[in-house]
Tab-separated table of C-alpha atoms in Angstrom:
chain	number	residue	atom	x	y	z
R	1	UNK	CA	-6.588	45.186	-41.171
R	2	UNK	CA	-9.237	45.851	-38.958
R	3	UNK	CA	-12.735	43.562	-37.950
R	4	UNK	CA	-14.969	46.523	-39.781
R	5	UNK	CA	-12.548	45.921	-42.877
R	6	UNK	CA	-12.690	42.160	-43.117
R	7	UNK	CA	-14.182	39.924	-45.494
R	8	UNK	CA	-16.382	37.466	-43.936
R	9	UNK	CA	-17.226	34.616	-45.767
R	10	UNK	CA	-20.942	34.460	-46.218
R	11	UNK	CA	-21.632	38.011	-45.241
R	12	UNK	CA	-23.632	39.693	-47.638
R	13	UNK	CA	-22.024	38.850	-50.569
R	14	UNK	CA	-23.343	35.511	-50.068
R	15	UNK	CA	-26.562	36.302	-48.993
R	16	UNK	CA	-27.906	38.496	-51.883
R	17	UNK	CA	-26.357	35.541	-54.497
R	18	UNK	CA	-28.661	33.309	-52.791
R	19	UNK	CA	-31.231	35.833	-53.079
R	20	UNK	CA	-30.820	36.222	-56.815
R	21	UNK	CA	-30.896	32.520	-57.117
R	22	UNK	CA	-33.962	31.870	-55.447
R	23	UNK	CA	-35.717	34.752	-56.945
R	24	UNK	CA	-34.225	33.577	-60.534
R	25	UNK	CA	-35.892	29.971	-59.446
R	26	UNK	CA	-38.971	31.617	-58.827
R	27	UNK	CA	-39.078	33.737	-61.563
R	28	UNK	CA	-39.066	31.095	-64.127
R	29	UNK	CA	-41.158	28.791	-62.195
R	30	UNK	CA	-44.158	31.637	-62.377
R	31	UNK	CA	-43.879	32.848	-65.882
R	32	UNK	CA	-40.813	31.440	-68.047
R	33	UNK	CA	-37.475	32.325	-69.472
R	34	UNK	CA	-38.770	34.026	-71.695
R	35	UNK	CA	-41.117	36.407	-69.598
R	36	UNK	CA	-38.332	37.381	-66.909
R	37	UNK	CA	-35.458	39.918	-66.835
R	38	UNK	CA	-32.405	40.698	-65.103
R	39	UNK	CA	-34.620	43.688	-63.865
R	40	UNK	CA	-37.354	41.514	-62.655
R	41	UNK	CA	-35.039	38.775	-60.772
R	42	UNK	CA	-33.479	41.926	-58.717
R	43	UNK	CA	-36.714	43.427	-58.123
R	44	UNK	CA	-38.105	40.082	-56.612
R	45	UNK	CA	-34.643	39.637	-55.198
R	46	UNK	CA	-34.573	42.502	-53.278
R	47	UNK	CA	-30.804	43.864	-54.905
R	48	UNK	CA	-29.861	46.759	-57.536
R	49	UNK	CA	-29.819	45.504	-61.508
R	50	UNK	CA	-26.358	46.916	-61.364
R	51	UNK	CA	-25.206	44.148	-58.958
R	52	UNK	CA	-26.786	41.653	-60.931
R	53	UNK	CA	-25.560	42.398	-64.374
R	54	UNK	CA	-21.873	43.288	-62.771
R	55	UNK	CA	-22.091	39.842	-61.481
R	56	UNK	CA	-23.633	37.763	-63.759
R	57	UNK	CA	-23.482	39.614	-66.773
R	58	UNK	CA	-26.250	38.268	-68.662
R	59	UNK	CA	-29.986	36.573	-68.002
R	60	UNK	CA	-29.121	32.879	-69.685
R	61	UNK	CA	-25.608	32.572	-67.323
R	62	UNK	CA	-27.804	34.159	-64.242
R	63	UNK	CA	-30.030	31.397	-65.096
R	64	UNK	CA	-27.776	28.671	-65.553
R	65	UNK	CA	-25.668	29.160	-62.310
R	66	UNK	CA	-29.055	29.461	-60.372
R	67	UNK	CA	-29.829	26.404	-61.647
R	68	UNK	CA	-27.141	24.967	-61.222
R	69	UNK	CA	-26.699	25.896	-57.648
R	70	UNK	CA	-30.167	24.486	-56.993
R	71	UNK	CA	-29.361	21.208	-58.648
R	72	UNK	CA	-26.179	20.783	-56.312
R	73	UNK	CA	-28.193	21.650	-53.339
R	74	UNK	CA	-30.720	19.167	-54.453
R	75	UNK	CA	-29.756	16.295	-55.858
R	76	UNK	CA	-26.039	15.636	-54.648
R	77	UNK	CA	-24.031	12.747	-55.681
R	78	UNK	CA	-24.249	10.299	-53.227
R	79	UNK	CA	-21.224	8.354	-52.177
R	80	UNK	CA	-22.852	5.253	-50.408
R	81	UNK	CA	-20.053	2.264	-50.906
R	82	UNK	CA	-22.341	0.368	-53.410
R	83	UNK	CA	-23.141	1.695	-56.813
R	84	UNK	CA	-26.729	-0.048	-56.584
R	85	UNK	CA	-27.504	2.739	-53.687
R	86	UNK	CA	-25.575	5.543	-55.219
R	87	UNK	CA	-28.025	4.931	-58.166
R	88	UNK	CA	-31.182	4.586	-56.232
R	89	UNK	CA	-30.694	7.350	-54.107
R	90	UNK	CA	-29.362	9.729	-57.064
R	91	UNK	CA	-33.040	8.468	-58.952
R	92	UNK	CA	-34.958	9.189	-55.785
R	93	UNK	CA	-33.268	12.686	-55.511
R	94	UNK	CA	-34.239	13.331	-59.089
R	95	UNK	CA	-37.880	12.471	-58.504
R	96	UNK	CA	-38.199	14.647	-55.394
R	97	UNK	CA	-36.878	17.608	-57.314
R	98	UNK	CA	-39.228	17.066	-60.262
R	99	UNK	CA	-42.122	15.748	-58.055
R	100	UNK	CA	-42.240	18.772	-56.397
R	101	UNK	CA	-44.369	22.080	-57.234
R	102	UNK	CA	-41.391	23.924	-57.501
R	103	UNK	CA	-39.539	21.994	-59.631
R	104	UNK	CA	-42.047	20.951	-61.691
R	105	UNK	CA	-43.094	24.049	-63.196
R	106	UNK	CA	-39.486	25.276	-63.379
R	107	UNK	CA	-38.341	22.480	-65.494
R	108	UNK	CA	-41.163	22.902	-67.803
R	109	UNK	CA	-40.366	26.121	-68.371
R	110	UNK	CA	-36.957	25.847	-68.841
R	111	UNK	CA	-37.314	22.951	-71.194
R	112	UNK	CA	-40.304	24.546	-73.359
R	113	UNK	CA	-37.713	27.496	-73.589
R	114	UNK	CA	-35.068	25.446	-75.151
R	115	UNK	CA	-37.321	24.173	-77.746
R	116	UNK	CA	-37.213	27.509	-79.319
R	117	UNK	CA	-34.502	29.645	-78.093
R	118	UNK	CA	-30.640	28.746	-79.362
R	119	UNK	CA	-29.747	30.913	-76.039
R	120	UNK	CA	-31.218	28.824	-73.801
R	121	UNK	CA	-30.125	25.213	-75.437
R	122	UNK	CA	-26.473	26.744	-74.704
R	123	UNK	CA	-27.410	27.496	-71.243
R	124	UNK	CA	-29.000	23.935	-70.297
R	125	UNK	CA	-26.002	21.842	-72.685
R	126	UNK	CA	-23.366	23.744	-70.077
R	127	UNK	CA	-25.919	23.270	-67.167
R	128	UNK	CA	-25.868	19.518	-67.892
R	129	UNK	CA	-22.377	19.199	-68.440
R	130	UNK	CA	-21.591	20.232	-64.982
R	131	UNK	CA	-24.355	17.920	-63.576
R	132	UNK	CA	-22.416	14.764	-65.808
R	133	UNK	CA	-19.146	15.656	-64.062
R	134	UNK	CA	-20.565	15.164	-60.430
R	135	UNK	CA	-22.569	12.329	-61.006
R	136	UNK	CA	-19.946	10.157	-63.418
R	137	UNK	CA	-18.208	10.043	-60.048
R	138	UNK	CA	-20.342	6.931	-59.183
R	139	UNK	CA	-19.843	5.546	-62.132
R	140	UNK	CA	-16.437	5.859	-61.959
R	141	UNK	CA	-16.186	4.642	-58.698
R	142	UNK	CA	-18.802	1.378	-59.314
R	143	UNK	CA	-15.654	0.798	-62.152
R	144	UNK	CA	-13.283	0.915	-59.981
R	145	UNK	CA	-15.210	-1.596	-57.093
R	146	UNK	CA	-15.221	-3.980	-60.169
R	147	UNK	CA	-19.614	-3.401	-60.086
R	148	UNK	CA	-19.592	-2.185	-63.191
R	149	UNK	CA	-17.966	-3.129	-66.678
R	150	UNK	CA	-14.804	-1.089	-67.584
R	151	UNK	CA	-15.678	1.617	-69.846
R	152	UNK	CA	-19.406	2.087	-68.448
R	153	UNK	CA	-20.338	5.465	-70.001
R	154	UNK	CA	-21.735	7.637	-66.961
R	155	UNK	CA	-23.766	10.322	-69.431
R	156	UNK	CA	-25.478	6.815	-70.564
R	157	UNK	CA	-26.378	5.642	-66.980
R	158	UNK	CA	-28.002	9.158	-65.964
R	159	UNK	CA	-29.684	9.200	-68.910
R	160	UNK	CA	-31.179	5.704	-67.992
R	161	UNK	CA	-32.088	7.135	-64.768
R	162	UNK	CA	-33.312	10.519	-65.578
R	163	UNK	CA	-35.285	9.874	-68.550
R	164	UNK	CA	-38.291	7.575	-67.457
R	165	UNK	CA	-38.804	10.341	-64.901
R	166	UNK	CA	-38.975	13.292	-67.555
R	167	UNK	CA	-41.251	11.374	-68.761
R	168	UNK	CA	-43.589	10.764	-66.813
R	169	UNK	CA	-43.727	14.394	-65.533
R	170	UNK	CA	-43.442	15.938	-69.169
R	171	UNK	CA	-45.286	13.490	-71.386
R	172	UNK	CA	-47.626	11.375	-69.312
R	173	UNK	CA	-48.058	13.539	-66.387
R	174	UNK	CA	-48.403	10.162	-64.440
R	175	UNK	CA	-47.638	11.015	-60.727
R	176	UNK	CA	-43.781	10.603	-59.359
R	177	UNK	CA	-43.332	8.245	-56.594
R	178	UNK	CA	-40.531	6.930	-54.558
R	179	UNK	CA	-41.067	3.848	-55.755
R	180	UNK	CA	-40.836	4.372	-59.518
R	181	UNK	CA	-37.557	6.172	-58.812
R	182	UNK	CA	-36.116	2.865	-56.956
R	183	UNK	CA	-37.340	0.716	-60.473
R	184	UNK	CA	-35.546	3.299	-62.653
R	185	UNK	CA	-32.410	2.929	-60.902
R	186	UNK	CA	-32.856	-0.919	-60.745
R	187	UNK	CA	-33.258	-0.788	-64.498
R	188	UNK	CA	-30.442	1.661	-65.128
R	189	UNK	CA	-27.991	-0.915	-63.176
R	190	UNK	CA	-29.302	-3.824	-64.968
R	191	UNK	CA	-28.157	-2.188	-68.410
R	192	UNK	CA	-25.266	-1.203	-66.892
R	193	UNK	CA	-24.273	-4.644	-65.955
R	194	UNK	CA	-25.086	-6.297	-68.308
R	195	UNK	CA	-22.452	-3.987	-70.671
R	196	UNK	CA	-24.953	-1.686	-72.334
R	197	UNK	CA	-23.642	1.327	-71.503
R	198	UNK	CA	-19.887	-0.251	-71.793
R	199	UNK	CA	-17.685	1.267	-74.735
R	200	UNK	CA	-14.578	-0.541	-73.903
């Protein structure tokens, strides 16, 4: 096999998937699931429709692996050696993400989507299971350090982080600090410890 005949990893392959996925970002962050199309995330993206729906297949799993793509490239699971900073730096990842213009308008979009769309609750309960399986990994681990009760439920301990901040930026549209972040993990570790989430 010759150079001119070998796959190179990220060659262009990998450049027009993260094309699509920041163009699929964008897209919904303007105008909303509902308002975009395979055709207009290819336009924006720069590639051929046909590449997109050979790839993808259809607009909700386009959507979904774009998102989650984004979500792994923005809020990792951290792997500090203490759950207590695995937790606050997970928090302040979240807030970052949803503080931000960007992200902001994106998840509102894709939220007010699910509301009505069966399609799209699909998408986002398969999007959130693969963000569950990264993060339970400090839950597991805090377990295993003896930090955390045995049994500590890691969908109840992101949902203890996560949701004060959802709520602020969907409900009360108070502003998303840093701070707040480090109290919501605080609080999600206190419950934690103290058995809450425990199911043992």
């Amino acid at each position: 096999m010759t150079a001119s005949t070998t796959r190179r990893p990220g060659g262009r392959t990998a450049r027009n998937t993260a094309a699509v996925f920041t163009a699929t970002v964008d897209e919904l962050a303007d105008r909303g699931f509902d308002e975009i199309s395979i055709e207009s995330i290819a336009a924006r993206a720069g590639v051929h429709k046909t590449t997109v729906y050979r790839r993808w297949g259809s607009k909700a799993e386009l959507v979904r692996q774009a998102l989650a793509a984004t979500a792994q490239s923005m809020i990792e699971a951290p792997d500090t050696g203490t759950v207590s900073e695995d937790l606050r730096l997970l928090s302040r990842a979240v807030q970052a993400t949803l503080g931000s213009p960007r992200g902001a308008a994106t998840t509102r979009s894709v939220l007010a989507g699910a509301a009505a769309s069966p399609e799209i609750r699909a998408m986002m309960a398969k999007f959130w299971d693969t963000r569950l399986a990264a993060i339970a990994a400090i839950i597991d681990r805090g377990v295993a350090r003896g930090e955390l009760p045995a049994g500590t439920e890691p969908a109840g301990v992101m949902h203890a982080v996560a949701a004060p901040l959802y709520y602020r930026l969907l409900v009360t549209g108070e502003p998303l600090t840093p701070e707040h972040a480090d109290e919501t993990a605080a609080a999600a570790l206190a419950a934690a410890r103290a058995g809450v989430f425990s199911r043992t």
